[in-house]
Amino acid sequence: MTTLPTHTEKKLGLVIDLDTCVGCHACVVSCKGWNTENYGAPLSDQDAYGANPSGTFLNRVHSYEVQPEAGPAQLIHFPKSCLHCDDAPCVTVCPTGASYKRVEDGIVLVNEADCIGCGLCAWACPYGARELDQQEGVMKKCTLCVDRIYNENLPEEDRQPACVRTCPAGARHFGDLGDENSDVSKLVAERGGVDLMPEQGTKPVNKYLPPRLKDDYTNTGDIDILAPLLEPVAPDAKGILGWLDKALEKL
Amino acid sequence: MGFNQPVVDTSPKVSDEVRKTTCYMCACRCGINVHMKEGKVAYIEGNKDHPVNQGVLCAKGSAGIMQVNAPSRLRAPMKRVGERGSGEFEEITWEEAYDIAVSKLKPIRDEDPSKLAFFTGRDQSQSFTSLWAQGFGTPNYAAHGGFCSVNMAAAGIYTMGGAFWEFGQPDWDHTKMLMIFGVAEDHDSNPIKMGLGKIKARGAKVVGVNPIRSGYNAVADEWVGITPGTDGLFILSMLHCLIKAGKIDLDYLSQFTNAPVLLDETDGSAEEGLFLKDKDGKALVIDRNTGKLAPFDGKGVYPDLAGTHRKAGVTHRTVFHHMIERYMSEEYAPEAVAERCGISAKRIRKLAAELADVAFNQAIELDRPWTDFRGKKHDKMVGRPVSFHSMRGISAHANGFQTCRALHVLQIMLGSVETPGGMRFKPPYPKPATAHPKPHCKVTPGAALDGPHLGFTHGPDDLCLREDGTAARIDKAFTWENPMSSHGMMHMVISNAHAGDPYKIDTLFMYMANMSWNSSMNTSGVIEMLTDKDEDGNYVIPNIIYSDAYSSEMVAYSDLILPDTTYLERHDCISLLDRPICEADAVADAIRWPVVEPDRDVKGFQSALCDLGARLGLPGFVNEDGSQKYEDYADYITNHIRRPGVGPLAGWRVGEDGLQGGRGDVNEAQLDAYIENGGFWMEHVPEDAAYYKPFNMGYQDWAVKMGFFDAVQPYIFQLYVEPMRKFQLAAEGHGERQPPEHLRERIKHTLDPLPIWYSNEPENLADQYPVTALTQRPMAMYHSWGSQNAWLRQIHGHNPLYVPTKIWEENSFEEGDWAKVVSPHGEIVVPVAHMAALNDNTVWTWNAIGKRKGAWALEENAPETTKGFLLNHLIHELLPANGDGMRWANSDPITGQAAWFDLKVRIEKSDVAGQTLPDFAPQKSPVGKGPKDLAWKLGK
Amino acid sequence: MHPAPSIILFTVLSGLGFGLMIFLGLGMPSPTGLSAFIWFAIAYILAVGGIISSTFHLGNPKNILKSFSQWRTSWLSREGCLAVATLLVMGVYGAALVFLNMRIPLLGYVGSALALATVYGTSMIYAQLKTVPRWNHPTTSVMFIAYAVSGGALLAGQVSLAVWFLPAAALLQLFIFLTADGRFGAAGSTIASATQLGNIGSVRQFEPPHTGSNYLMKEMIHVVGRKHALKLQIISVVLLFTPVLLLLLPFSHALALVAVLAHVAGVIVARWLFFAQAEHVVGLYYDKR
Ligand SMILES: Nc1nc2c(c(=O)[nH]1)N[C@H]1C(S)=C(S)[C@@H](COP(=O)(O)OP(=O)(O)OC[C@H]3O[C@@H](n4cnc5c(=O)[nH]c(N)nc54)[C@H](O)[C@@H]3O)O[C@H]1N2
Ligand SMILES: Nc1nc2c(c(=O)[nH]1)N[C@H]1C(S)=C(S)[C@@H](COP(=O)(O)OP(=O)(O)OC[C@H]3O[C@@H](n4cnc5c(=O)[nH]c(N)nc54)[C@H](O)[C@@H]3O)O[C@H]1N2
Ligand code: SF4
Ligand code: SF4
Ligand code: SF4
Ligand code: SF4
Ligand code: SF4
Ligand SMILES: [Mo]
């Protein structure tokens, strides 16, 4: 239903740790695998073995280079899927009601049976989280693995999104961001989690944990706090042997 | 409006059945749950119980479904009908294939088995394939280790009895500071990422030492963008600072290393620099308790680091004395190395100080009493929580062995090997070099080789030389050119065989190695060697038999193809006898089993070897009555016995009181037990045996019980590697076996028993080619395998050359530009891209993305062929001629490790663009082309 | 944004069709019988043709009826409803003219209003998108309406009105060309806000997520060279002014036809630029605009 619910019981979403993501694309492919075989139409690929391969993915990992004013450039791997926005413009633009936000958990879904493949929702999404499947002609997007997280055919510990379950570095966290006391909310509070493009007013549920301060030495300028640790015990090899005798006595 | 949203089935059936096996989208060997629908593979996820991956799975692993169904899969045995390289084949039956193979191999075996060269790429069944080769009787067998990371392996084993490479890992749970040198991905793909995640979550510090800041180095808290090839200098400089400040673990060095061992200092003698030994051959130390000479491992002995001993008027001093003398030298002072390494002196000091701080001020203690091999009881385990990890970035250089050694020495000086928070071995390691076999090369027509091919040399006597002093092996491993080449030198096989140096061979038999493409240096040259003919019009390398599972570039250059199954269609065993799946806290091995049956006329290569071995009557492959011993690989895995009680798999063996892990008799139902348990077997290392393993009797006893070795074998770390000194002594003129004149100086210089650093730049003409060109493993691709995978090739379908800001600006490059890259050996034209987080004098690209047209069932204009490229065309297996016109191998002079990363180039803007060069004529695809579109879904 | 021909045709043709209907509804002109049939046929062919063309952009047109359901929030849905309502009302109004020779003024006014609303609805499909700052501006609706009204007046033969409307539309277009470039920047989304990495330093893309292309890049990232765009802008403005000059000349059918063609061509070029020059904020993630 195109109207956004005024309130959702939960705000399920992902917290992505940019300090830890190594950019391995594991989440990208496990997402492709799960969602090809599950919810809705398979995620198809065009020209799969040819000159211009292209296909539908619900999660993609970008990488950026950031040049600080001082110190070396940094590289940040940046996974991105649907952020399950509270004020999801993709939902309200949808003419058919195929796009909707679930009342019970806030997941934004596409009901493929209703979708006309007009693409307007993809236009409305600032984050590039929606891709129109070229084979099926319907809009695909991250389902937050709605068919895993409640799935009674899966063991309890597997009831989490495929991408979270697979992430080798543990850079992806899943939970209820509407509940202040959830692990994910605490993590966001602790690490200063942020919204992407807040100026778009979409109020994303997913949060990003910014990279921690890197290359600290370049910023502090002075690295001599540790210098006493390297205070020579002797100026030369001979001296060291003298020191050694004394040091060994103490052992 | 009421909120009536559609009803979603949130509990759909996931699959009909889950079959658990082991991934082989790379060599990491993660456990996988293969979800089946209608008897077909529907979805693959990680196995949560598995020791390696604990449920996680990488991009490649998740894309397995695209590999098992890849259009490039070979379908039946084939014989070549066109010219080599054309890709023209005819499908034949297995009977015919075996007949052809036997007709080539039988006569060679009867006459001269060394005419067969059997080399197996990234083989995970080396204990089996080597048995076959040994039975055949050829000395010419090895896997890929020589071109991969033998420096890492050999340096680790000679120094510490174990290596980072597959057999060691940081103590992820306790470490407070991790320094990673030259790692982009590693074989331990998932465990490293899991470990990094763990220590990041704890807020521990990660330092990445790498010219390129991507992947692991991108998440590192601090990046050291070192100049390639200079790590040894950087490490030794940190060591210099630490020694000078007395920030080394004297207690640990005294007890657990050969630092207190006395060296013979009798000038000019044949023993100079060897250990002083007692009459049982035990290295001697001065016992601090008595002040007297004592064997290093004597009960109650406390070796004196500062000991000296006067004999025959000469004062003999400890290894430690020598180390201090060497590393206190100002040539290792930070100021002296800073410029070369591209790291400021201040920064080197800061990093050394940090190591000292964490190791000594933040030491940890575990309340775990243990007893060492001298009988001394320790009431706790002291940990120095600095850890290191490293891979090809330091090993794939011609100074790599010494650099790896330097790193290990640094670790040991800090007391952080096998201590909590440091680096830990995975069973069946630790195991000293002396507990490994030595290489064997005695050929007897019609009979087996006299022992295992590969091993560890401990002096000139162990070299594989023939009577006349020439190399016994086709790859010239274990010769004066590279005396400690423990893994053989696969990268030299084709060029040596083509040159007939040291001799001509008849048949090249290979398995799972794309030697006509990304795994060879000098790819274009190799292609010529493989297709070169003699005056009579016969191929210079007469026969090539190859087993691949897919339509790779190498297939086109083979005469007979034995098509393998994919990894989900066969039995495999990941055995304690070669490269098991152990973790530091657990011993474990695993299997693969056919979770789907092949739908083509293909056969597991190992099963084919069982058939072929029987047809050739190889010992070990036939029963007494001459009948075939192992019906197939599964039969071998279950029934083969290596040593009493020890077989390929250690789980569920028959013991006195039923089934047991470790030693035991054959269990006919062993594979079923594995399948039932998720495809693997695991037993935890006892708590009191978890650290200090080489010296810890708790561990030693347990290791014997499990069958890793037959008697306890505690040892001390070899800061000083005596075998190297033996080679030096020979070069100095001592002993019977003497190196050729032209190698004397090099051996004297490079085989230093204490780590040194030397530059590789002059040999690579760095004055004319000032930029180092590197490759990195992309995490989402495995060498050449991934390109046939419809999902993975969208992520890495072509590869630019990444250029640092300085070179980018110097050449006024712009996005979309192409460049000409020239090395002393050749020239390529490639697309370029800008990267700022990169060492100023380094360019790099992703490894093995470039493909030959027509391979892998891709369209001929696939981006892999038009915009993808290999650096390999620029790298020669020989260095440019030096002063006296000699061309030395582009390998480490100690181990023969291929020096991929010594490549020096020049770069300039190119006016030609749009197609990477060199561009080869397409090969004909023996399997056709893949379908246009895919929409993969079972149970629709 | 990808300048898809189906959508360009949709907006241009339906704009003209509904524009013509605005005047027909107002009774300017007010034909009857066969001549009414021809006038209305032209309007319907344009409007319906445009709508049909738009369905070529749909991945899954079989569900099209569903698209009328979400008029509460969706401009696309509203536009659809309005279009259908317009066609129905104008249908009755037109049928009365054709078959009964009867003009029902009230129905005509309602029809005109609906046609105008439809064009506004079309414009809002684009103007509502915050993600495309170039569109997310009142001038977008004004421009759609200006084209509908001026094109409609031209088609309806309302020369006296057209000579005012046409230059107004052309000037408006010129104004948009001159001012719209700055909107993306003014909207405030940057690669730094997109990645939230700006506080560390300046951000650029290192590697795209896939070397292969994807739907997003094909759909949202379309780069037109500055020079090329300028050329097209000039062409479009010239074409848009051309009918004005032609209308000032003595009337002839041939000239009128040329005027209409020039106008339509001008609108098509402008509309092509409307899409091709529009930058979607998702491009920021690809470091492309
Ligand atoms: N420039 C440059 N070159 C390098 C390196 C580098 O860093 N830079 N690295 C080097 C290193 S370390 C390595 S290990 C090599 C790796 O190079 P290769 O060992 O050649 O690796 P692959 O390209 O994966 O080729 C292995 C072959 O095995 C086949 N194969 C895959 N699965 C199966 C199977 O189940 N059965 C059989 N029988 N065959 C199978 C594949 O189709 C492929 O043809 O590359 C080396 N080359
Ligand atoms: N996904 C994936 N995983 C793989 C493979 C694969 O193809 N794909 N291949 C497997 C194989 S066969 C191997 S051997 C391993 C190899 O695993 P790695 O050892 O991680 O191998 P490379 O990717 O070659 O990375 C070498 C790294 O060393 C850096 N380097 C180069 N020269 C220097 C130097 O002088 N100093 C320092 N400090 N760094 C340097 C490079 O920048 C690069 O980051 O990976 C295995 N795992
Ligand atoms: S990220 Fe995009 S697709 Fe997802 S809810 Fe927000 S606007 Fe919609
Ligand atoms: S593409 Fe489908 S989901 Fe998206 S707006 Fe159109 S109808 Fe709605
Ligand atoms: S939550 Fe599920 S659908 Fe969404 S990105 Fe992760 S795996 Fe894909
Ligand atoms: S799986 Fe995890 S580490 Fe890998 S790219 Fe995705 S989020 Fe990053
Ligand atoms: S690291 Fe990836 S490809 Fe390698 S075995 Fe594990 S899951 Fe498979
Ligand atoms: Mo390797």
PDB file of C-alpha atoms and ligand atoms in Angstrom, chain A residues 16 20-28 59 61 77 79 163 166-172, chain B residues 193, ligand 6:
ATOM      1  CA  ILE A  16      26.948  -1.583   8.739  1.00  0.00           C
ATOM      2  CA  THR A  20      35.414  -3.343   9.683  1.00  0.00           C
ATOM      3  CA  CYS A  21      34.136  -4.000   6.177  1.00  0.00           C
ATOM      4  CA  VAL A  22      37.007  -5.389   4.118  1.00  0.00           C
ATOM      5  CA  GLY A  23      35.081  -5.152   0.870  1.00  0.00           C
ATOM      6  CA  CYS A  24      34.943  -8.855   0.167  1.00  0.00           C
ATOM      7  CA  HIS A  25      31.547  -8.850  -1.598  1.00  0.00           C
ATOM      8  CA  ALA A  26      30.451 -11.929   0.350  1.00  0.00           C
ATOM      9  CA  CYS A  27      27.234 -10.189   1.325  1.00  0.00           C
ATOM     10  CA  VAL A  28      26.626  -9.237  -2.292  1.00  0.00           C
ATOM     11  CA  ASN A  59      23.229  -5.288  -2.346  1.00  0.00           C
ATOM     12  CA  VAL A  61      29.696  -2.901  -2.264  1.00  0.00           C
ATOM     13  CA  HIS A  77      34.517  -0.262   1.455  1.00  0.00           C
ATOM     14  CA  PRO A  79      28.127  -1.914   1.204  1.00  0.00           C
ATOM     15  CA  CYS A 163      24.158 -11.119   4.096  1.00  0.00           C
ATOM     16  CA  THR A 166      27.638 -14.690   5.736  1.00  0.00           C
ATOM     17  CA  CYS A 167      29.703 -11.579   6.458  1.00  0.00           C
ATOM     18  CA  PRO A 168      33.122 -12.963   7.394  1.00  0.00           C
ATOM     19  CA  ALA A 169      34.283  -9.801   9.121  1.00  0.00           C
ATOM     20  CA  GLY A 170      31.146  -9.353  11.174  1.00  0.00           C
ATOM     21  CA  ALA A 171      30.641  -5.914   9.680  1.00  0.00           C
ATOM     22  CA  ARG A 172      26.880  -6.299   9.313  1.00  0.00           C
TER      23      ARG A 172
ATOM     24  CA  LYS B 193      38.411 -11.784   8.007  1.00  0.00           C
TER      25      LYS B 193
HETATM   26  S1  SF4 D   6      30.488  -9.370   3.628  1.00  0.00           S
HETATM   27 FE1  SF4 D   6      30.951  -7.973   5.261  1.00  0.00          FE
HETATM   28  S2  SF4 D   6      33.106  -7.466   5.002  1.00  0.00           S
HETATM   29 FE2  SF4 D   6      32.425  -8.390   3.101  1.00  0.00          FE
HETATM   30  S3  SF4 D   6      31.797  -6.662   1.851  1.00  0.00           S
HETATM   31 FE3  SF4 D   6      29.957  -7.359   2.889  1.00  0.00          FE
HETATM   32  S4  SF4 D   6      29.878  -6.136   4.746  1.00  0.00           S
HETATM   33 FE4  SF4 D   6      31.933  -5.915   3.937  1.00  0.00          FE
END
